XYZ file of C-alpha atoms in Angstrom:
405
model
C 0.000 0.000 0.000
C 2.788 2.416 0.926
C 4.556 1.574 -2.338
C 1.479 2.587 -4.366
C 1.111 5.757 -2.306
C 4.772 6.592 -2.926
C 4.394 6.080 -6.684
C 1.315 8.331 -6.773
C 2.898 11.045 -4.624
C 6.109 11.040 -6.659
C 4.166 11.153 -9.938
C 2.247 14.129 -8.539
C 5.584 15.744 -7.635
C 6.782 15.311 -11.228
C 3.515 16.758 -12.579
C 3.840 19.713 -10.204
C 7.450 20.278 -11.317
C 6.413 20.377 -14.982
C 3.429 22.608 -14.191
C 5.704 25.053 -12.359
C 8.149 24.973 -15.273
C 5.402 26.107 -17.639
C 4.148 28.603 -15.044
C 7.633 30.145 -15.024
C 7.262 30.847 -18.746
C 3.738 32.180 -18.262
C 4.449 34.531 -15.355
C 7.546 36.074 -16.939
C 5.771 36.528 -20.293
C 2.808 38.216 -18.625
C 5.028 40.501 -16.563
C 6.965 41.569 -19.676
C 3.825 42.496 -21.625
C 3.464 39.444 -23.859
C 0.136 37.712 -24.398
C -0.299 34.226 -22.938
C -3.211 32.610 -24.712
C -3.409 29.325 -22.818
C -1.846 27.582 -19.834
C -2.691 23.895 -19.453
C -1.539 21.153 -17.124
C -1.465 17.730 -18.775
C -2.209 16.486 -22.278
C -5.060 14.690 -24.007
C -8.794 15.327 -23.501
C -9.698 18.495 -21.616
C -11.240 17.984 -18.187
C -12.067 21.603 -17.457
C -10.980 25.125 -18.361
C -11.708 28.700 -17.335
C -10.660 32.127 -18.546
C -9.138 34.854 -16.435
C -8.267 38.018 -18.295
C -6.860 37.124 -21.706
C -5.504 33.701 -20.653
C -7.348 30.373 -20.674
C -6.333 28.011 -17.858
C -7.153 24.321 -17.942
C -6.484 20.749 -16.898
C -6.181 17.779 -19.262
C -6.614 14.088 -18.605
C -3.015 12.856 -18.878
C -0.874 14.454 -16.105
C 2.401 13.899 -17.971
C 3.343 17.445 -18.844
C 1.798 20.757 -19.744
C 2.185 23.726 -22.051
C 2.110 27.509 -22.145
C 0.903 29.089 -25.405
C 2.592 32.490 -25.815
C 1.454 34.550 -28.825
C 4.129 34.821 -31.508
C 6.651 32.471 -29.998
C 8.042 32.187 -33.545
C 7.423 34.131 -36.736
C 5.429 31.148 -38.039
C 2.729 31.711 -35.447
C -0.545 33.159 -36.755
C -1.400 36.333 -34.865
C -4.661 38.069 -34.072
C -4.795 41.839 -34.700
C -4.253 42.629 -31.006
C -1.199 40.343 -30.832
C 1.094 41.883 -33.455
C 2.913 44.314 -31.178
C 2.999 41.843 -28.283
C 4.304 38.859 -30.241
C 7.208 37.231 -28.463
C 9.510 37.099 -31.504
C 9.217 40.893 -31.858
C 10.354 41.617 -28.297
C 13.826 42.645 -27.181
C 16.319 39.803 -26.882
C 16.641 40.079 -23.110
C 12.878 39.742 -22.691
C 12.780 36.619 -24.836
C 15.672 35.113 -22.896
C 14.017 35.888 -19.552
C 10.789 34.170 -20.641
C 12.628 31.094 -21.915
C 14.746 30.969 -18.753
C 11.667 31.411 -16.561
C 10.703 27.742 -16.765
C 14.268 26.535 -16.268
C 14.675 28.862 -13.296
C 11.521 27.447 -11.686
C 12.979 23.929 -11.815
C 16.272 25.075 -10.323
C 14.453 27.065 -7.617
C 12.246 24.084 -6.741
C 15.300 21.816 -6.586
C 17.075 24.231 -4.209
C 13.989 24.443 -1.968
C 13.784 20.648 -1.786
C 17.490 20.417 -0.909
C 16.981 22.989 1.871
C 14.026 20.987 3.227
C 16.183 17.857 3.110
C 18.999 19.590 5.013
C 16.737 20.918 7.778
C 14.322 18.002 8.167
C 16.877 15.195 7.806
C 20.469 15.743 6.677
C 22.502 16.106 3.494
C 24.114 12.867 2.282
C 27.710 12.515 1.197
C 27.670 12.865 -2.589
C 31.214 11.572 -2.843
C 31.592 8.915 -0.108
C 35.106 7.754 0.684
C 36.311 4.220 1.295
C 38.066 5.114 4.540
C 39.574 2.203 6.461
C 38.386 2.007 10.085
C 40.154 -1.247 11.051
C 42.313 -3.964 9.535
C 41.771 -7.537 10.657
C 42.064 -11.195 9.792
C 39.834 -12.684 7.093
C 37.242 -15.269 8.109
C 37.460 -18.264 5.742
C 33.700 -18.842 5.645
C 30.301 -17.513 6.614
C 27.275 -19.256 8.104
C 23.967 -19.323 6.253
C 20.652 -17.732 7.189
C 20.187 -20.150 10.109
C 23.378 -18.811 11.620
C 22.473 -15.172 10.926
C 25.288 -15.067 8.370
C 27.907 -14.970 11.125
C 31.582 -15.104 10.113
C 33.764 -18.002 11.190
C 36.579 -17.331 13.713
C 39.957 -16.283 12.332
C 43.399 -15.254 13.543
C 46.303 -13.272 12.192
C 46.872 -9.868 10.664
C 45.019 -10.331 7.386
C 46.122 -9.496 3.823
C 45.520 -5.735 4.151
C 47.443 -5.477 7.423
C 50.323 -7.560 6.089
C 50.558 -5.340 2.996
C 50.760 -2.191 5.127
C 47.258 -0.718 4.837
C 46.432 1.251 8.007
C 43.319 2.626 9.718
C 42.589 6.089 8.315
C 43.793 5.203 4.808
C 41.412 6.094 1.983
C 41.330 3.437 -0.733
C 40.585 5.157 -4.045
C 41.243 2.392 -6.598
C 41.531 -1.378 -6.894
C 43.721 -2.688 -9.713
C 43.408 0.699 -11.432
C 39.603 0.753 -11.100
C 38.384 3.799 -9.167
C 36.144 3.112 -6.179
C 33.913 5.657 -4.436
C 32.642 4.572 -1.055
C 33.157 1.402 0.924
C 30.439 -0.551 -0.894
C 32.242 -0.012 -4.214
C 35.479 -1.167 -2.555
C 33.810 -4.380 -1.385
C 32.416 -5.063 -4.870
C 35.798 -4.517 -6.533
C 37.622 -6.661 -3.952
C 35.153 -9.535 -4.278
C 36.001 -9.831 -7.976
C 39.782 -9.667 -7.427
C 42.185 -12.606 -7.347
C 45.912 -12.966 -6.749
C 48.073 -9.961 -5.879
C 46.324 -6.694 -6.741
C 47.444 -3.068 -6.471
C 45.346 -0.973 -4.065
C 45.716 2.790 -4.508
C 45.707 4.471 -1.101
C 45.650 8.121 0.002
C 47.466 8.704 3.283
C 48.505 12.032 4.778
C 48.381 13.878 1.462
C 50.314 11.159 -0.373
C 49.078 8.618 -2.901
C 50.540 5.148 -2.429
C 50.280 1.928 -4.403
C 50.026 -1.050 -2.055
C 50.176 -4.605 -3.516
C 47.770 -6.838 -1.550
C 47.386 -10.600 -1.925
C 43.617 -11.071 -2.043
C 42.371 -14.062 -0.067
C 39.627 -16.253 -1.540
C 36.837 -16.970 0.940
C 33.249 -18.213 1.081
C 30.561 -15.569 1.517
C 26.815 -15.212 1.020
C 26.185 -12.566 -1.641
C 22.879 -10.967 -2.589
C 22.033 -10.410 -6.251
C 20.793 -6.804 -6.346
C 18.640 -7.475 -9.420
C 16.791 -10.574 -8.135
C 17.275 -10.366 -4.365
C 18.537 -13.977 -4.366
C 21.265 -14.797 -1.812
C 23.795 -17.434 -2.830
C 27.027 -18.861 -1.444
C 30.000 -17.786 -3.536
C 33.789 -17.733 -3.479
C 34.913 -14.114 -3.400
C 37.971 -12.038 -2.624
C 38.566 -10.362 0.758
C 41.464 -8.462 2.342
C 40.330 -7.843 5.940
C 39.261 -4.200 6.264
C 36.203 -2.498 7.745
C 35.105 0.972 6.688
C 34.173 4.162 8.467
C 30.530 5.131 8.147
C 29.871 8.098 5.849
C 27.294 9.815 8.028
C 24.992 12.464 6.526
C 25.654 16.009 7.791
C 22.881 17.588 9.874
C 22.057 21.334 9.824
C 19.718 23.828 11.434
C 17.594 26.399 9.590
C 20.489 28.903 9.347
C 23.477 26.658 8.668
C 21.422 24.824 6.040
C 21.384 27.920 3.792
C 25.065 27.929 2.699
C 25.154 24.127 2.851
C 22.212 23.959 0.447
C 23.987 26.063 -2.172
C 27.258 24.163 -1.775
C 25.424 20.839 -2.083
C 23.513 22.167 -5.107
C 26.797 23.133 -6.775
C 28.165 19.627 -6.273
C 24.908 18.164 -7.565
C 25.094 20.437 -10.635
C 28.425 18.859 -11.598
C 26.891 15.388 -11.289
C 23.849 16.481 -13.343
C 26.051 17.892 -16.111
C 28.040 14.663 -16.194
C 24.796 12.657 -16.403
C 23.709 14.704 -19.413
C 27.008 14.084 -21.185
C 26.765 10.362 -20.397
C 23.256 9.941 -21.868
C 24.400 8.732 -25.333
C 26.618 6.075 -23.762
C 23.649 4.672 -21.809
C 21.751 3.539 -24.900
C 23.516 0.163 -24.935
C 22.802 -0.352 -21.221
C 19.107 0.384 -21.788
C 19.008 -2.011 -24.731
C 20.603 -4.706 -22.573
C 17.901 -4.152 -19.944
C 15.123 -4.330 -22.559
C 16.472 -7.549 -24.101
C 16.623 -9.425 -20.805
C 19.997 -8.435 -19.383
C 20.641 -7.021 -15.932
C 19.387 -3.453 -15.432
C 22.269 -1.256 -14.279
C 21.352 1.042 -11.416
C 22.813 4.104 -13.164
C 20.760 3.811 -16.363
C 18.358 6.666 -17.181
C 14.739 6.400 -16.050
C 11.479 7.767 -17.412
C 8.716 9.402 -15.392
C 7.377 5.889 -14.769
C 10.746 4.555 -13.609
C 11.398 7.531 -11.329
C 7.943 7.110 -9.767
C 8.618 3.408 -9.127
C 11.901 4.272 -7.406
C 10.039 6.897 -5.367
C 7.577 4.177 -4.382
C 10.432 1.930 -3.240
C 11.775 4.704 -1.019
C 8.307 5.395 0.410
C 7.685 1.699 1.073
C 10.749 1.603 3.315
C 10.157 5.012 4.881
C 13.302 6.529 3.333
C 11.641 9.879 2.682
C 14.930 11.777 2.590
C 15.936 9.812 -0.522
C 12.455 10.431 -1.937
C 12.948 14.203 -1.571
C 16.509 14.069 -2.948
C 15.356 12.125 -6.023
C 12.654 14.704 -6.748
C 15.215 17.514 -6.364
C 17.613 15.741 -8.749
C 14.804 15.327 -11.261
C 14.141 19.083 -11.208
C 17.826 19.898 -11.690
C 17.996 17.435 -14.583
C 14.826 18.840 -16.177
C 16.210 22.375 -15.942
C 19.646 21.417 -17.283
C 18.163 19.325 -20.106
C 16.052 22.272 -21.269
C 19.212 24.388 -21.500
C 20.496 22.263 -24.394
C 20.584 24.456 -27.549
C 18.252 22.184 -29.490
C 14.754 22.907 -30.765
C 12.079 22.460 -29.502
C 13.764 22.780 -26.078
C 13.919 26.159 -24.319
C 17.652 26.275 -24.976
C 16.986 26.036 -28.726
C 14.727 29.103 -28.642
C 17.329 30.937 -26.537
C 20.029 30.069 -29.089
C 17.875 31.508 -31.893
C 17.303 34.750 -29.948
C 21.027 35.125 -29.224
C 21.896 34.415 -32.870
C 19.475 37.082 -34.062
C 20.926 39.615 -31.601
C 24.536 38.944 -32.700
C 23.553 38.982 -36.374
C 21.738 42.306 -36.024
C 24.687 43.783 -34.111
C 27.043 42.811 -36.932
C 24.624 44.217 -39.519
C 24.475 47.450 -37.529
C 28.278 47.761 -37.661
C 28.019 47.436 -41.440
C 25.328 50.097 -41.643
C 22.602 47.604 -42.556
C 19.084 47.361 -41.095
C 18.131 44.505 -38.797
C 17.535 41.196 -40.522
C 14.257 39.290 -40.624
C 13.411 36.826 -37.862
C 15.011 33.402 -38.238
C 13.030 31.209 -40.622
C 11.992 28.283 -38.460
C 11.001 26.345 -41.563
C 14.692 26.049 -42.405
C 15.329 24.695 -38.908
C 12.590 22.071 -39.122
C 14.886 19.266 -40.417
C 17.190 19.690 -37.400
C 14.167 19.936 -35.121
C 12.739 16.705 -36.533
C 16.061 14.937 -36.001
C 16.175 16.086 -32.365
C 12.541 15.063 -31.813
C 12.998 11.627 -33.403
C 16.211 10.850 -31.505
C 14.817 12.206 -28.242
C 11.527 10.380 -28.738
C 13.276 7.087 -29.485
C 15.416 7.467 -26.365
C 12.313 8.173 -24.254
C 10.499 5.128 -25.671
C 13.534 2.932 -24.996
C 13.779 4.238 -21.436
C 10.049 3.769 -20.802
C 10.186 0.231 -22.208
C 13.095 -0.633 -19.912
C 11.190 0.784 -16.927
C 8.171 -1.383 -17.732
C 9.954 -4.606 -18.682
C 12.956 -4.442 -16.360
C 12.562 -1.667 -13.744
C 15.401 -0.650 -11.451
C 15.166 -2.447 -8.118
C 17.128 -0.678 -5.422
C 16.340 -3.128 -2.648
């Protein structure tokens, strides 16, 4: 029951984020003297609508988006007699940029508010957890099953890590050249290792390479995709990690922490955008029956399912963080200079301003508005590629959804 409630609440949060994005366009356009014909939440059949002033407001049946119809968004738009002077494409460049940035700004503002709520109500997690060694010890040769509460067998000695010279306080950053972030990633990399492997360690400002002979032991390992626990032979070196505790704040100290955390999250969001093309193969693997990687993109459906998983286990702080990340991603994605995204319209406005400035230096009058008909082929390419990626992501979320627990 809680899972279903979480899915519904998260889906509502996504719908609200999109509605506020479109409201950002509407409010800025109205304030700058442009005419907003319609503002609708959702798509499909109309449920209801009402008119206030010159704008029609309404709700449609499918709560998967929304739109804001601004008169004269491009020169192709047919205008009523009272709309000619107020058409968006005829306005000053800065006004057009403000309107286009209004929706993006709403997503960023909502994301920052959610991060602040997270900081005050719970705590801010460590975005870049470290695999810091708390203790070095011997390595138990085996582990009991479920009947024995998975207890480790007794062991003696220093252990492979201690014998190699790894010390408490060391931060292990790589295993056999493979970077690890956080103790869980260290465990995963060590389990797969055999023989003598180089562990890259940071200690007192120095970076050391420590060869460690990995010991093969029996352990019970859970498959994150299926939840099945099986007995396997894995590698171990005898270290335990320090807990990366979230940082707690009060209402005042949370303000600078929120902006610092947001800056770190912005770097991660930008990296996620750049990595999108490389994720196509991972999504295809998930659709064709392979294991679904936890870092593959998700659709609105997939994000809502993950939100439901968090709600089912009462992990509301992760629920809030996921919704904040979604808003940052939505804002950053719309900044891409591709039509029909907001960034594409901003790029056209900037191009026209630079072109007219150059023409002015040459003593020429301003040029005509950009012919969007000439941009249609590029727009169609962006729509087709983006649409195909969305369909692939949605299919993966339906056939092989991400299971965090």
